[in-house]
Short mmCIF file of C-alpha atoms and ligand atoms in Angstrom, two decimals:
data_model
loop_
_atom_site.label_atom_id
_atom_site.label_comp_id
_atom_site.label_asym_id
_atom_site.label_seq_id
_atom_site.Cartn_x
_atom_site.Cartn_y
_atom_site.Cartn_z
CA MET A 1 -14.98 -67.67 -14.62
CA PRO A 2 -13.81 -69.07 -17.88
CA LEU A 3 -14.62 -67.09 -21.00
CA GLU A 4 -17.34 -69.31 -22.50
CA PRO A 5 -19.81 -69.19 -19.49
CA LEU A 6 -19.03 -65.53 -19.04
CA LEU A 7 -20.06 -64.91 -22.73
CA ALA A 8 -23.14 -66.94 -22.29
CA GLU A 9 -24.08 -64.71 -19.28
CA ILE A 10 -23.50 -61.67 -21.25
CA ALA A 11 -25.64 -63.00 -24.08
CA ALA A 12 -28.39 -63.63 -21.64
CA CYS A 13 -28.15 -60.22 -20.04
CA ARG A 14 -31.33 -58.02 -20.00
CA ALA A 15 -30.24 -55.59 -17.41
CA CYS A 16 -31.31 -52.57 -19.57
CA ALA A 17 -34.58 -54.11 -20.76
CA GLY A 18 -36.74 -51.50 -18.97
CA GLU A 19 -34.94 -48.59 -20.50
CA LEU A 20 -34.47 -49.49 -24.18
CA ALA A 21 -37.23 -49.14 -26.83
CA HIS A 22 -36.23 -52.70 -28.18
CA GLU A 23 -35.21 -55.92 -26.79
CA PRO A 24 -31.56 -56.08 -25.69
CA ARG A 25 -29.22 -57.98 -28.07
CA PRO A 26 -25.68 -58.13 -26.57
CA VAL A 27 -23.12 -58.10 -29.39
CA VAL A 28 -19.61 -58.94 -28.36
CA ARG A 29 -17.18 -60.93 -30.35
CA VAL A 30 -14.17 -62.19 -28.49
CA PHE A 31 -12.30 -65.57 -28.30
CA PRO A 32 -9.82 -67.15 -26.20
CA GLU A 33 -7.24 -66.38 -28.92
CA THR A 34 -8.14 -62.70 -28.98
CA ARG A 35 -5.10 -60.47 -28.68
CA LEU A 36 -6.16 -57.35 -30.61
CA LEU A 37 -9.44 -55.82 -29.00
CA ILE A 38 -11.39 -53.25 -30.51
CA CYS A 39 -13.49 -51.17 -28.10
CA GLY A 40 -15.94 -48.66 -29.55
CA GLN A 41 -19.16 -46.99 -28.07
CA ALA A 42 -22.02 -49.33 -28.63
CA PRO A 43 -23.62 -51.31 -31.41
CA GLY A 44 -25.60 -49.14 -33.95
CA ARG A 45 -28.94 -50.17 -35.26
CA ARG A 46 -27.47 -52.27 -38.22
CA VAL A 47 -25.28 -54.15 -35.88
CA HIS A 48 -28.26 -54.68 -33.56
CA GLU A 49 -30.19 -56.09 -36.47
CA ARG A 50 -27.40 -58.29 -37.91
CA GLY A 51 -25.47 -59.16 -34.80
CA LEU A 52 -22.11 -58.61 -36.58
CA PRO A 53 -19.87 -55.64 -35.39
CA PHE A 54 -18.48 -53.12 -37.79
CA ASP A 55 -20.39 -54.61 -40.76
CA ASP A 56 -20.91 -51.22 -42.33
CA PRO A 57 -18.90 -48.42 -44.04
CA SER A 58 -17.40 -47.53 -40.54
CA GLY A 59 -16.19 -50.94 -40.51
CA ASP A 60 -14.52 -50.59 -43.96
CA ARG A 61 -12.71 -47.44 -42.79
CA LEU A 62 -11.56 -49.21 -39.62
CA ARG A 63 -10.32 -52.14 -41.61
CA ASP A 64 -8.44 -49.78 -43.71
CA TRP A 65 -6.74 -48.16 -40.75
CA LEU A 66 -5.93 -51.67 -39.42
CA GLY A 67 -4.65 -52.95 -42.90
CA VAL A 68 -6.91 -55.92 -42.73
CA ASP A 69 -9.63 -57.23 -45.11
CA ARG A 70 -13.12 -58.51 -44.03
CA GLU A 71 -12.02 -62.03 -44.22
CA THR A 72 -9.29 -61.51 -41.73
CA PHE A 73 -11.30 -59.09 -39.62
CA TYR A 74 -14.14 -61.63 -39.07
CA GLY A 75 -12.20 -64.86 -39.58
CA ASP A 76 -9.09 -64.30 -37.35
CA ARG A 77 -9.88 -65.10 -33.83
CA ARG A 78 -7.01 -62.92 -32.64
CA ILE A 79 -9.10 -59.96 -33.51
CA GLY A 80 -12.09 -59.14 -31.03
CA VAL A 81 -14.57 -56.47 -30.65
CA ALA A 82 -16.20 -55.48 -27.31
CA ALA A 83 -17.81 -52.05 -27.18
CA MET A 84 -18.41 -49.99 -24.03
CA ALA A 85 -22.04 -51.32 -24.17
CA PHE A 86 -22.92 -54.46 -25.82
CA CYS A 87 -26.45 -53.54 -26.79
CA PHE A 88 -27.80 -50.83 -29.26
CA PRO A 89 -28.84 -47.88 -26.97
CA GLY A 90 -31.34 -46.47 -29.41
CA THR A 91 -31.69 -43.33 -31.43
CA ASP A 92 -31.84 -39.97 -29.92
CA PRO A 93 -34.18 -37.25 -31.23
CA LYS A 94 -31.33 -35.71 -33.43
CA GLY A 95 -30.78 -38.99 -35.23
CA GLY A 96 -27.70 -39.99 -33.45
CA ASP A 97 -27.36 -42.99 -31.13
CA PHE A 98 -27.79 -42.55 -27.42
CA PRO A 99 -24.63 -42.86 -25.40
CA PRO A 100 -23.62 -46.37 -24.07
CA PRO A 101 -25.31 -47.01 -20.73
CA PRO A 102 -22.60 -47.05 -18.03
CA ARG A 103 -24.25 -50.02 -16.47
CA CYS A 104 -22.92 -52.30 -19.10
CA ALA A 105 -19.25 -51.55 -18.47
CA ALA A 106 -19.92 -51.60 -14.68
CA LEU A 107 -21.37 -55.06 -14.89
CA TRP A 108 -19.12 -56.73 -17.55
CA ARG A 109 -16.16 -54.98 -18.60
CA ALA A 110 -13.52 -55.76 -15.95
CA ARG A 111 -14.73 -59.37 -15.78
CA LEU A 112 -14.45 -59.69 -19.59
CA LEU A 113 -10.99 -58.28 -19.73
CA ALA A 114 -9.82 -60.41 -16.92
CA GLU A 115 -10.61 -63.51 -19.02
CA LEU A 116 -8.79 -62.33 -22.11
CA ARG A 117 -5.12 -62.15 -22.92
CA VAL A 118 -5.23 -58.92 -24.85
CA GLU A 119 -2.03 -57.34 -26.11
CA LEU A 120 -3.51 -54.18 -27.81
CA ILE A 121 -6.58 -52.41 -27.16
CA LEU A 122 -7.95 -49.92 -29.68
CA VAL A 123 -10.19 -47.40 -27.97
CA VAL A 124 -12.53 -45.83 -30.40
CA GLY A 125 -14.13 -42.60 -29.44
CA SER A 126 -14.30 -40.81 -26.03
CA TYR A 127 -16.49 -43.26 -23.95
CA ALA A 128 -13.97 -46.06 -24.47
CA GLN A 129 -10.94 -43.67 -24.06
CA GLN A 130 -12.17 -42.46 -20.76
CA TRP A 131 -12.65 -45.80 -19.38
CA HIS A 132 -9.33 -47.28 -20.71
CA MET A 133 -7.00 -44.25 -20.47
CA PRO A 134 -6.83 -42.36 -17.22
CA GLY A 135 -5.16 -39.46 -19.05
CA ALA A 136 -8.27 -38.99 -21.31
CA LYS A 137 -10.40 -37.71 -18.45
CA GLY A 138 -11.26 -34.11 -19.14
CA ARG A 139 -9.60 -34.02 -22.43
CA SER A 140 -11.28 -33.84 -25.85
CA MET A 141 -11.27 -36.83 -28.07
CA THR A 142 -9.01 -34.94 -30.41
CA ASP A 143 -6.42 -34.16 -27.78
CA THR A 144 -6.49 -37.66 -26.58
CA VAL A 145 -5.99 -39.18 -30.10
CA ARG A 146 -3.16 -36.52 -30.63
CA ALA A 147 -1.50 -37.80 -27.52
CA TRP A 148 -1.75 -41.39 -28.89
CA ARG A 149 1.90 -42.39 -28.04
CA GLU A 150 0.95 -41.97 -24.26
CA GLY A 151 -1.03 -45.32 -24.44
CA LEU A 152 1.68 -47.30 -25.93
CA PRO A 153 2.46 -50.14 -26.09
CA ASN A 154 -0.91 -51.56 -24.96
CA VAL A 155 -3.51 -48.90 -25.87
CA ILE A 156 -4.09 -46.85 -29.01
CA PRO A 157 -6.89 -44.23 -29.06
CA LEU A 158 -8.75 -43.65 -32.28
CA PRO A 159 -11.55 -41.42 -33.50
CA HIS A 160 -14.77 -43.26 -34.60
CA PRO A 161 -14.37 -44.33 -38.21
CA SER A 162 -17.92 -43.22 -38.99
CA TRP A 163 -18.66 -40.96 -41.96
CA ARG A 164 -19.61 -38.31 -39.38
CA ASN A 165 -15.85 -38.05 -38.69
CA THR A 166 -14.78 -37.46 -42.32
CA ALA A 167 -14.42 -33.70 -41.62
CA TRP A 168 -12.40 -34.46 -38.42
CA LEU A 169 -10.01 -36.63 -40.54
CA ARG A 170 -9.56 -33.79 -43.02
CA ARG A 171 -8.87 -31.26 -40.16
CA ASN A 172 -6.41 -33.72 -38.57
CA PRO A 173 -4.28 -35.18 -41.32
CA TRP A 174 -1.59 -36.25 -38.96
CA PHE A 175 -3.86 -39.05 -37.94
CA GLU A 176 -3.76 -40.82 -41.25
CA ALA A 177 -0.17 -39.73 -41.73
CA GLU A 178 1.21 -40.94 -38.37
CA VAL A 179 -1.29 -43.06 -36.47
CA ALA A 180 -2.63 -45.21 -39.19
CA PRO A 181 0.72 -46.43 -40.45
CA TYR A 182 1.83 -47.24 -37.04
CA LEU A 183 -1.42 -49.09 -36.32
CA ARG A 184 -1.10 -51.07 -39.63
CA ALA A 185 2.50 -52.17 -38.60
CA ARG A 186 1.29 -53.22 -35.17
CA VAL A 187 -1.63 -55.22 -36.50
CA ALA A 188 0.58 -56.84 -39.21
CA ALA A 189 2.87 -57.92 -36.56
CA MET A 190 0.12 -59.47 -34.54
CA VAL A 191 -2.10 -61.07 -37.16
CA GLY A 192 0.06 -61.12 -40.33
CA ALA A 193 0.76 -64.40 -41.90
S1 SF4 B 201 -26.20 -52.94 -22.65
FE1 SF4 B 201 -24.97 -54.39 -21.41
S2 SF4 B 201 -25.98 -54.23 -19.33
FE2 SF4 B 201 -27.47 -53.52 -20.86
S3 SF4 B 201 -28.68 -55.30 -21.45
FE3 SF4 B 201 -27.06 -55.12 -22.91
S4 SF4 B 201 -25.39 -56.52 -22.13
FE4 SF4 B 201 -26.75 -56.09 -20.35
#
């Protein structure tokens, strides 16, 4: 199926309606031109309300890792975002978000990837890493990111850019010393002027 009708099908998906405390709102942002795909966990509440992925401080940190500004991130159709689940899964009793429902990847992920011509996938956090990287199974997120070269040239694992991971970034300075510069160079080669 071509990309546009598939995206329309995803936009109309209500498969999780009976299990969410809110109306599903699929948020996926890809284009026929998308070559760099960012795969996180699932939209948070703010993304659910606004419909724009990474429109928050996490997105600012991610853009810093990529070396792109907001204008490029949202305006360059070579950059796309498709999380492991497309709808906000809700907030758990501890204040975090519920994990992405596996149903979403089972329903849509392979079909969506088949319609894209992606050159580099950034897999953000353990859910995306375990789906996209066979070697990530049974590994911690830290060990998977530490072994980031294993996924090259097509996949790079990243920690979530959330403020919740600020302590992780301090404990693992190799990430911003080694991975982020490599990532910026790759992204510049793909979407630079
Ligand atoms: S999370 Fe995925 S499967 Fe569930 S309703 Fe949203 S688009 Fe459909």
